[in-house]
Amino acid sequence: MTALPQTTRRRLKKVPQIPSVWEGDRRPLGGMASSLEPEMEGDGECIIWVDGSEGCVRSMEIVPPDTGLEAVVRTLLRAIESPHHPAQPARPQKIIVRDREIQFFLRGALQNLDITIEYAPDLPLIDQLFQSLEEISTTKPPSLPPHYENLLQETAEQVWEEAPWELLADCDILALDIENREIGTVYICAIGMMGAEFGILLYRSLDSLKRFRAAALQEKSAAQLEQAFLNQDCWFLNFEVDRQEVEEEEEWQDSETTDIIPCFGSLHPYEGMRPFLDEEEAKIVYIALETLLRFVRQYSQDLEPEQLPKISAHYTISLSSTANTSEIVSVQIATLPELTQELLALGDDSGLEVMPDGQEVDIAIEEDLIPDGSLVTLGNVSWKILEQLKKQRKTYYQSLNLSPRGANLPAIVIQTSRPKAMSIIETIQRAGGLKAVCFNPGNDPFTGETYDLGMLQTGDGKLHVFAEYPHDFPQHVQALKRWHRHCHQAKGYCGLIIAMGATGAARGNPQPQDMLALFEVKAVNGEELGMGMLQLLPNLDFE
């Protein structure tokens, strides 16, 4: 047993002693642990010191069960020297505990402090306090009303499997009107294209949606973003990974449905975040999710193009009111292309000067940078791999000192042989590095074919074509749609990876050791470079 240092005892004896009796105890939290200390793994224990004369808690600490008795002394010293407001520093005349081991430990640790330490089998104040905490814990409302719990859980699983965020970006808002409901228009927002988090937001206010969107796109502090988040007015369905079932390194897309936990709740400026829904809210959320599922299934092909079309639909939803009765609800859902463009405009902070309409620009477009047979992929790279590449001596890294946003950085991967990869890297270096990645529409006037040209702009201003994406291939259209949304979520930045191994076992899936260069660049569109529709014309050379 260790007594307090002499310097500490002298300091404590300078604290005024008052004629009061304090109660102290250490108790397991049980079911209250998640409420008092959400991040603690296991049940945890609570160390608490209460002033019996004033009826106030002077100090409290949540500790793991295997923490030693030293923590009891630490908490007591805080109760003496820096108690919870409004209590003032003070030294009690007597301390009462209900644990003999704690009593003997304190007698040894608090020698010469003129504090009497006694044992009592009951501690009325602490008993009453814990009884109140247990009542609060047991009366906590369920996250979903019992009658709708299974229905909403099943619907959430369908939403996860359908993945509406694969078709709808967070700026592609849907308007939902429910017949004979007091609630006005509900604005549906799917989040998940960036791969960082997945869910559905159901905004009760369009102004709230716009305000949060504007705040999230601005460079703000974490505290300001948290305040903007809590000021939203919406219901939400978020999906979380069950970390007990999924290894930390696994990606979202590798998780099975059974590993995903749906979480329902509400956000409101006056309530903050509330992790449960009442019965009326559960009805509205179910109607909204069921309508969204039907809409996405019916119009999946129409939602693939980059430009969100104007679509509206009517559905009737069967809503079970009780175990034996049900009601039919009529709903209308529609896309809002104008709102999508308005939200996209909020994030248009690229800083690049757009050329006036009709003004011709003279930009050289070349097609010889990327060798024939190269494998070009639109994908993403995790920030963890980016950090690894920065330290990898054989990898050339052009850095813009980007701050991580989301789980990954959108990236174009060009895979070829090692000699050809080195030639690409050297050519880009000689041209002053990589300036931008660009996609621009083009057409062949002879065949009528339309496509998007993927181009790299080097430091000397030249454009180098790396791929063509015909518009009559739905998979190409969808891949480009995802790419643009990912870049928008990344605030207009992306990466270009030059890798070797196009003919080996790593073809299509290069590993970090295969990556010879990574360029962090700005993702722009043709208009920002002053281009319009490009036309394929024959190169006629008359002598």
C-alpha positions as a printed Julia matrix, in Angstrom:
543×3 Matrix{Float64}:
   0.0     0.0      0.0
   1.4     3.4     -1.04
   0.73    6.62     0.86
   0.48    9.98    -0.88
   3.73   11.92    -1.38
   4.52   14.45     1.32
   4.22   17.34    -1.14
   0.72   16.18    -2.12
  -0.33   15.8      1.52
   0.91   19.32     2.32
  -1.01   20.68    -0.65
  -4.21   18.87     0.36
  -3.96   20.07     3.96
  -4.05   23.64     2.65
  -7.54   22.96     1.25
 -10.15   24.17     3.77
 -11.73   21.37     5.8
 -15.51   21.52     6.17
 -17.8    19.68     8.63
 -19.33   17.4      6.01
 -19.67   13.67     5.4
 -18.98   12.26     1.94
 -20.11    8.95     0.49
 -17.87    7.09    -1.94
 -18.35    3.9     -3.91
 -17.35    1.88    -6.94
 -20.16    0.07    -8.76
 -20.64   -1.86   -12.02
 -22.72    0.04   -14.56
 -24.36   -2.9    -16.32
 -26.87   -1.68   -18.89
 -26.16    1.97   -18.05
 -22.61    1.81   -19.46
 -23.57    2.63   -23.06
 -25.48    5.72   -21.9
 -22.77    7.13   -19.62
 -19.69    6.12   -21.64
 -20.69    5.06   -25.21
 -17.12    4.41   -26.38
 -16.2     2.06   -23.53
 -15.89   -1.6    -24.44
 -17.48   -3.9    -21.85
 -19.65   -2.96   -18.89
 -17.34   -0.61   -17.01
 -17.55    0.6    -13.43
 -18.41    3.96   -11.92
 -16.36    5.58    -9.15
 -18.36    8.33    -7.46
 -17.98   10.73    -4.52
 -21.05   12.5     -3.14
 -21.29   15.25    -0.51
 -23.98   14.05     1.89
 -24.39   17.49     3.47
 -24.89   19.37     0.2
 -26.48   16.49    -1.7
 -24.27   16.94    -4.78
 -21.88   14.82    -6.82
 -18.34   16.15    -6.38
 -16.57   13.8     -8.81
 -17.29   10.75   -10.94
 -15.22    8.57   -13.26
 -16.05    5.61   -15.49
 -13.28    3.0    -15.52
 -12.75   -0.52   -16.92
 -13.52   -3.31   -14.41
  -9.86   -4.31   -14.1
  -8.74   -0.83   -12.95
  -6.99   -0.85    -9.58
  -8.05    0.88    -6.36
  -5.69    3.75    -7.17
  -8.48    5.15    -9.37
 -10.68    5.52    -6.26
  -8.02    7.76    -4.7
  -7.56    9.78    -7.9
 -11.3    10.45    -8.09
 -11.38   11.46    -4.42
  -8.51   13.93    -4.89
 -10.43   15.53    -7.75
 -13.48   15.76    -5.48
 -11.3    17.63    -2.96
  -9.31   19.94    -5.23
 -11.39   20.35    -8.41
 -14.97   19.23    -7.79
 -17.83   19.46   -10.26
 -19.46   22.89   -10.49
 -20.88   24.55    -8.37
 -19.02   22.84    -5.49
 -15.89   24.55    -4.16
 -12.58   22.88    -3.2
 -12.91   21.37     0.27
 -11.66   18.55     2.49
 -14.34   16.5      4.32
 -14.18   15.5      7.97
 -15.53   12.02     7.31
 -15.76    9.57     4.41
 -18.14    6.58     4.37
 -17.69    3.6      2.03
 -19.44    0.24     1.83
 -16.44   -1.81     0.7
 -13.97   -2.98     3.37
 -11.12   -3.24     0.87
 -11.65    0.36    -0.24
 -11.83    1.46     3.42
  -8.47   -0.08     4.31
  -6.87    1.17     1.08
  -8.0     4.75     1.76
  -6.77    4.63     5.37
  -3.3     3.86     4.1
  -3.35    6.35     1.22
  -4.84    9.3      3.15
  -2.66    9.22     6.26
  -2.22   12.5      8.16
  -5.02   14.3      6.26
  -7.35   14.4      9.31
 -10.1    12.56     7.43
 -12.04    9.81     9.22
 -12.79    6.82     6.99
 -15.69    4.62     8.09
 -17.59    1.62     6.77
 -21.38    1.38     6.34
 -23.35   -1.36     4.58
 -25.63    1.16     2.86
 -25.0     4.51     1.18
 -28.42    6.2      0.88
 -27.44    9.03    -1.46
 -25.5     6.88    -3.91
 -28.15    4.14    -3.75
 -30.82    6.68    -4.69
 -28.68    8.12    -7.48
 -28.03    4.74    -9.1
 -31.66    3.75    -8.76
 -32.62    6.87   -10.72
 -30.01    6.13   -13.39
 -31.28    2.56   -13.76
 -34.86    3.78   -14.14
 -33.79    6.18   -16.88
 -31.9     3.38   -18.64
 -34.79    0.91   -18.47
 -37.39    3.48   -19.58
 -35.37    4.53   -22.64
 -37.7     4.21   -25.65
 -36.92    1.54   -28.26
 -35.29    2.74   -31.47
 -38.37    1.62   -33.44
 -42.0     1.08   -32.4
 -42.55   -2.69   -31.89
 -45.29   -2.87   -34.53
 -42.98   -1.44   -37.23
 -39.62   -2.81   -36.12
 -39.55   -5.94   -38.32
 -41.1    -4.09   -41.26
 -38.51   -1.3    -41.18
 -35.63   -3.71   -40.62
 -36.68   -5.74   -43.67
 -37.11   -2.58   -45.73
 -33.67   -1.37   -44.66
 -32.15   -4.65   -45.88
 -33.83   -4.13   -49.25
 -32.47   -0.59   -49.42
 -28.96   -1.88   -48.74
 -29.27   -4.55   -51.43
 -30.8    -2.14   -53.96
 -28.12    0.52   -53.21
 -29.94    3.6    -54.58
 -26.73    5.63   -54.03
 -25.29    3.77   -57.03
 -27.75    5.68   -59.22
 -28.39    8.83   -57.2
 -25.7    11.18   -55.95
 -26.23   13.22   -52.81
 -27.28   16.17   -54.97
 -29.94   14.14   -56.83
 -32.88   14.98   -54.58
 -36.3    13.35   -54.89
 -39.5    15.06   -53.73
 -42.06   12.87   -51.96
 -45.66   13.92   -51.27
 -47.83   11.66   -49.11
 -51.59   11.99   -49.46
 -53.65   12.85   -46.38
 -50.66   13.42   -44.13
 -49.98   16.6    -42.19
 -46.31   16.41   -43.12
 -45.43   18.47   -46.18
 -43.08   17.46   -48.96
 -40.29   15.13   -47.86
 -36.99   15.5    -49.73
 -35.09   12.23   -50.18
 -31.29   12.25   -50.37
 -29.22    9.08   -50.9
 -25.66    9.14   -49.58
 -23.01    6.57   -50.4
 -21.46    7.2    -53.81
 -18.18    8.17   -52.18
 -18.04    4.9    -50.29
 -17.41    6.53   -46.9
 -20.9     6.06   -45.43
 -24.24    4.88   -46.7
 -27.79    5.86   -45.91
 -30.95    7.76   -46.73
 -31.81   11.23   -45.44
 -35.45   12.34   -45.43
 -35.49   16.11   -45.09
 -38.6    17.74   -43.65
 -37.36   21.12   -44.87
 -35.79   22.12   -48.18
 -34.12   25.11   -46.51
 -32.41   22.75   -44.05
 -31.09   20.64   -46.91
 -29.67   23.67   -48.7
 -28.13   25.16   -45.56
 -26.35   21.97   -44.62
 -25.2    21.41   -48.18
 -23.68   24.9    -48.31
 -22.03   24.47   -44.9
 -20.56   21.07   -45.76
 -18.95   22.39   -48.95
 -17.26   25.29   -47.19
 -13.94   25.04   -45.41
 -15.15   25.08   -41.81
 -13.85   23.85   -38.49
 -14.95   20.5    -37.07
 -17.03   22.3    -34.44
 -18.85   24.36   -37.09
 -19.53   21.27   -39.2
 -20.89   19.45   -36.15
 -23.18   22.38   -35.42
 -24.38   22.41   -39.04
 -24.98   18.65   -38.82
 -27.1    18.99   -35.68
 -29.1    21.83   -37.24
 -30.48   19.57   -39.96
 -34.2    18.83   -39.99
 -34.55   15.26   -41.21
 -35.13   11.61   -40.45
 -32.33    9.26   -41.3
 -31.46    5.67   -42.05
 -27.73    5.02   -41.7
 -25.9     1.77   -42.24
 -23.07    0.8    -39.92
 -20.7    -2.15   -40.12
 -20.88   -4.67   -37.29
 -17.21   -4.56   -36.25
 -17.57   -7.84   -34.38
 -18.37   -9.55   -37.67
 -16.18   -7.59   -40.11
 -12.45   -7.04   -39.9
 -11.42   -3.4    -39.71
  -9.52   -3.57   -43.0
 -12.51   -4.8    -45.01
 -14.11   -2.36   -47.39
 -17.79   -1.43   -47.23
 -18.49   -3.14   -50.51
 -17.11   -6.44   -49.2
 -19.53   -6.54   -46.27
 -22.4    -8.99   -46.37
 -25.93   -7.83   -45.55
 -25.75   -9.67   -42.22
 -22.74   -7.52   -41.26
 -24.67   -4.27   -41.76
 -26.62   -2.65   -38.94
 -29.38   -0.21   -39.99
 -29.79    2.75   -37.63
 -32.91    4.93   -37.66
 -33.36    8.31   -36.04
 -34.1    12.0    -36.36
 -32.18   15.27   -36.49
 -33.7    18.6    -35.49
 -32.17   21.93   -34.4
 -34.06   21.78   -31.07
 -33.59   18.06   -30.39
 -30.19   17.39   -31.86
 -29.76   13.76   -32.86
 -32.44   11.39   -31.55
 -31.74    7.66   -32.1
 -35.37    6.51   -32.21
 -38.63    7.07   -34.1
 -42.14    7.28   -32.71
 -45.01    5.45   -34.4
 -46.1     8.28   -36.69
 -42.52    8.91   -37.75
 -41.98    5.2    -38.39
 -44.97    5.19   -40.74
 -43.62    8.12   -42.75
 -40.1     6.68   -42.94
 -41.46    3.31   -44.1
 -43.61    4.96   -46.77
 -40.64    7.0    -47.99
 -38.26    4.03   -48.15
 -40.8     1.76   -49.85
 -41.57    4.47   -52.41
 -37.87    5.03   -53.05
 -37.34    1.31   -53.65
 -40.18    1.1    -56.16
 -39.02    4.24   -57.95
 -35.4     3.08   -58.28
 -36.43   -0.37   -59.48
 -38.81    1.03   -62.08
 -36.57    3.81   -63.42
 -33.05    2.46   -62.9
 -32.2     2.79   -66.61
 -33.53    6.36   -66.74
 -31.46    7.39   -63.72
 -28.15    6.25   -65.24
 -27.39    9.28   -67.49
 -25.17   12.0    -66.07
 -27.94   14.59   -66.44
 -30.78   13.61   -64.12
 -34.02   13.62   -66.16
 -37.4    14.87   -65.02
 -39.35   11.83   -63.78
 -42.45   11.56   -61.62
 -44.46    8.55   -60.5
 -47.48    7.63   -58.39
 -47.65    4.59   -56.1
 -50.0     3.15   -53.52
 -48.39    1.79   -50.37
 -50.09   -0.7    -48.08
 -49.52    0.36   -44.5
 -50.42   -1.96   -41.65
 -52.15    0.06   -38.91
 -52.7    -2.77   -36.42
 -52.36   -6.52   -36.44
 -55.68   -6.93   -38.25
 -56.16   -3.74   -40.27
 -54.27   -1.9    -42.95
 -54.59    1.32   -44.91
 -53.68    2.25   -48.45
 -51.59    5.39   -48.84
 -51.2     7.24   -52.14
 -47.83    8.88   -52.79
 -46.15   10.89   -55.53
 -42.39   10.99   -56.07
 -40.42   13.09   -58.55
 -36.88   14.02   -59.47
 -35.84   17.67   -59.13
 -33.27   18.35   -61.89
 -33.32   22.1    -61.24
 -32.52   21.56   -57.56
 -29.72   19.15   -58.52
 -28.13   21.84   -60.68
 -28.57   24.39   -57.89
 -26.82   22.13   -55.39
 -24.03   21.35   -57.83
 -23.51   25.07   -58.34
 -22.93   25.48   -54.59
 -19.88   23.28   -54.87
 -18.48   24.85   -58.02
 -15.42   26.33   -56.34
 -12.8    24.98   -58.71
 -11.09   28.35   -59.13
 -10.42   27.68   -62.81
 -11.5    30.37   -65.2
 -14.21   29.29   -67.63
 -13.86   30.64   -71.14
 -16.75   32.71   -72.55
 -19.28   30.9    -74.73
 -18.33   30.78   -78.36
 -14.69   31.66   -77.77
 -12.34   29.33   -79.62
  -9.27   28.01   -77.89
  -6.19   26.48   -79.41
  -5.33   23.4    -77.35
  -3.27   20.6    -78.84
  -4.89   17.17   -78.39
  -2.58   14.19   -78.77
  -3.22   10.45   -78.72
   0.25    8.97   -78.44
   0.9     9.18   -74.69
  -0.9     5.98   -73.69
   0.45    2.87   -75.48
  -1.89    0.47   -77.28
  -2.91   -2.45   -75.11
  -2.89   -0.45   -71.89
  -5.6    -1.23   -69.37
  -7.49    1.88   -68.22
  -9.76    1.72   -65.16
 -11.89    4.34   -63.39
 -11.76    3.5    -59.71
 -10.44    4.76   -56.41
  -7.52    4.31   -54.06
  -7.63    4.33   -50.27
  -5.81    7.02   -48.32
  -3.91    4.25   -46.55
  -2.41    3.11   -49.85
  -1.64    6.73   -50.76
   0.42    7.07   -47.6
   2.21    3.85   -48.48
   3.0     5.12   -51.99
   4.42    8.36   -50.6
   6.99    6.33   -48.68
   7.65    3.86   -51.52
  10.97    4.93   -53.02
  10.36    3.51   -56.5
   7.06    5.38   -56.89
   7.05    8.9    -58.32
   4.53   10.98   -56.36
   3.13   14.33   -57.51
   1.44   15.67   -54.38
  -1.06   18.49   -53.9
  -1.1    17.89   -50.13
  -4.74   16.84   -50.26
  -6.63   16.38   -47.0
  -8.43   13.01   -46.8
 -12.15   13.23   -47.61
 -14.15   10.05   -47.4
 -12.57    6.6    -47.51
 -10.91    6.88   -50.92
  -9.58    9.25   -53.58
 -11.05    8.79   -57.09
  -8.28    7.51   -59.34
  -7.66    6.6    -62.96
  -5.41    3.55   -63.19
  -3.4     3.06   -66.39
  -1.68   -0.32   -66.39
   0.89   -1.34   -68.98
   4.36   -2.91   -69.09
   7.13   -1.5    -66.91
   9.14    0.1    -69.8
   6.02    1.71   -71.26
   4.9     2.88   -67.81
   8.28    4.53   -67.24
   7.99    6.21   -70.67
   4.57    7.67   -69.75
   5.94    9.0    -66.45
   9.0    10.57   -68.09
   6.87   12.23   -70.79
   4.59   13.79   -68.18
   7.58   14.97   -66.15
   9.21   16.6    -69.19
   5.92   18.37   -69.97
   5.89   20.04   -66.55
   3.92   17.45   -64.62
   0.22   16.65   -64.71
  -2.12   19.64   -64.47
  -5.63   18.19   -64.73
  -7.83   15.26   -65.7
 -10.67   16.12   -68.07
 -13.67   14.46   -69.69
 -15.25   16.17   -72.69
 -18.04   15.09   -75.07
 -17.25   14.36   -78.68
 -18.9    12.9    -81.76
 -18.08   11.29   -85.06
 -20.05   13.21   -87.75
 -19.65   10.33   -90.19
 -21.12    7.57   -88.01
 -23.18    9.69   -85.62
 -21.47    8.03   -82.64
 -21.18   10.14   -79.48
 -18.73    9.52   -76.68
 -16.79   11.09   -73.83
 -13.08   11.61   -74.27
 -10.9    11.11   -71.21
  -7.9    13.43   -71.4
  -4.86   14.33   -69.32
  -3.63   17.94   -69.39
   0.1    18.29   -68.85
   1.93   21.34   -67.55
   2.66   22.6    -71.08
  -1.08   22.89   -71.77
  -1.34   19.89   -74.1
  -4.16   17.38   -73.81
  -3.5    13.65   -74.12
  -6.37   11.23   -74.78
  -6.29    8.18   -72.52
  -9.7     6.6    -73.24
 -12.97    6.91   -75.15
 -16.32    6.08   -73.55
 -19.15    5.57   -76.11
 -22.57    6.74   -74.97
 -24.28    3.61   -76.31
 -22.61    1.42   -73.66
 -24.69    1.7    -70.45
 -21.85    0.4    -68.31
 -19.61    3.21   -69.59
 -22.28    5.81   -68.92
 -22.77    4.58   -65.37
 -19.03    4.36   -64.71
 -18.6     7.99   -65.79
 -21.56    9.08   -63.71
 -20.01    7.51   -60.64
 -16.62    9.02   -61.48
 -17.99   12.56   -61.72
 -19.94   12.19   -58.48
 -16.9    10.79   -56.68
 -14.76   13.69   -57.89
 -17.42   16.17   -56.82
 -17.48   14.61   -53.36
 -13.68   14.87   -53.28
 -13.99   18.64   -53.9
 -12.85   18.26   -57.5
  -9.66   16.27   -56.97
  -8.56   12.85   -58.17
  -5.46   10.79   -58.85
  -3.73    9.2    -61.84
  -1.89    5.95   -61.16
   0.62    4.58   -63.65
   1.2     0.89   -62.97
   3.01   -2.05   -64.48
   1.82   -5.66   -64.73
  -0.72   -5.44   -67.56
   0.13   -8.95   -68.78
   0.8   -10.67   -65.46
  -1.2   -11.98   -62.54
  -1.85   -8.41   -61.33
  -3.66   -7.41   -64.55
  -6.71   -5.36   -63.62
  -5.77   -5.35   -59.95
  -2.35   -3.72   -59.52
  -0.89   -3.86   -56.03
   1.07   -0.98   -54.42
   4.35   -2.58   -55.49
   3.13   -2.39   -59.13
   2.34    1.33   -58.94
   5.21    3.37   -60.38
   3.65    6.84   -60.21
   0.75    8.66   -58.59
  -0.27   12.15   -59.65
  -2.69   14.14   -57.46
  -4.55   16.49   -59.81
  -7.65   18.6    -60.29
 -10.61   16.98   -62.07
 -12.18   19.44   -64.51
 -14.63   19.36   -67.4
 -14.11   20.54   -70.96
 -16.01   23.78   -70.44
 -13.5    24.84   -67.8
 -10.8    24.51   -70.45
 -12.86   26.42   -73.0
 -13.88   23.38   -75.04
 -17.25   22.48   -76.45
 -18.35   19.4    -78.38
 -15.33   17.85   -80.1
 -15.67   16.44   -83.6
 -13.63   13.65   -85.12
 -12.28   14.95   -88.44
  -9.98   13.23   -90.95
  -6.39   14.43   -91.02
  -5.96   15.18   -94.73
  -2.44   15.98   -95.88
  -2.29   17.38   -99.44
   1.08   17.86  -101.06
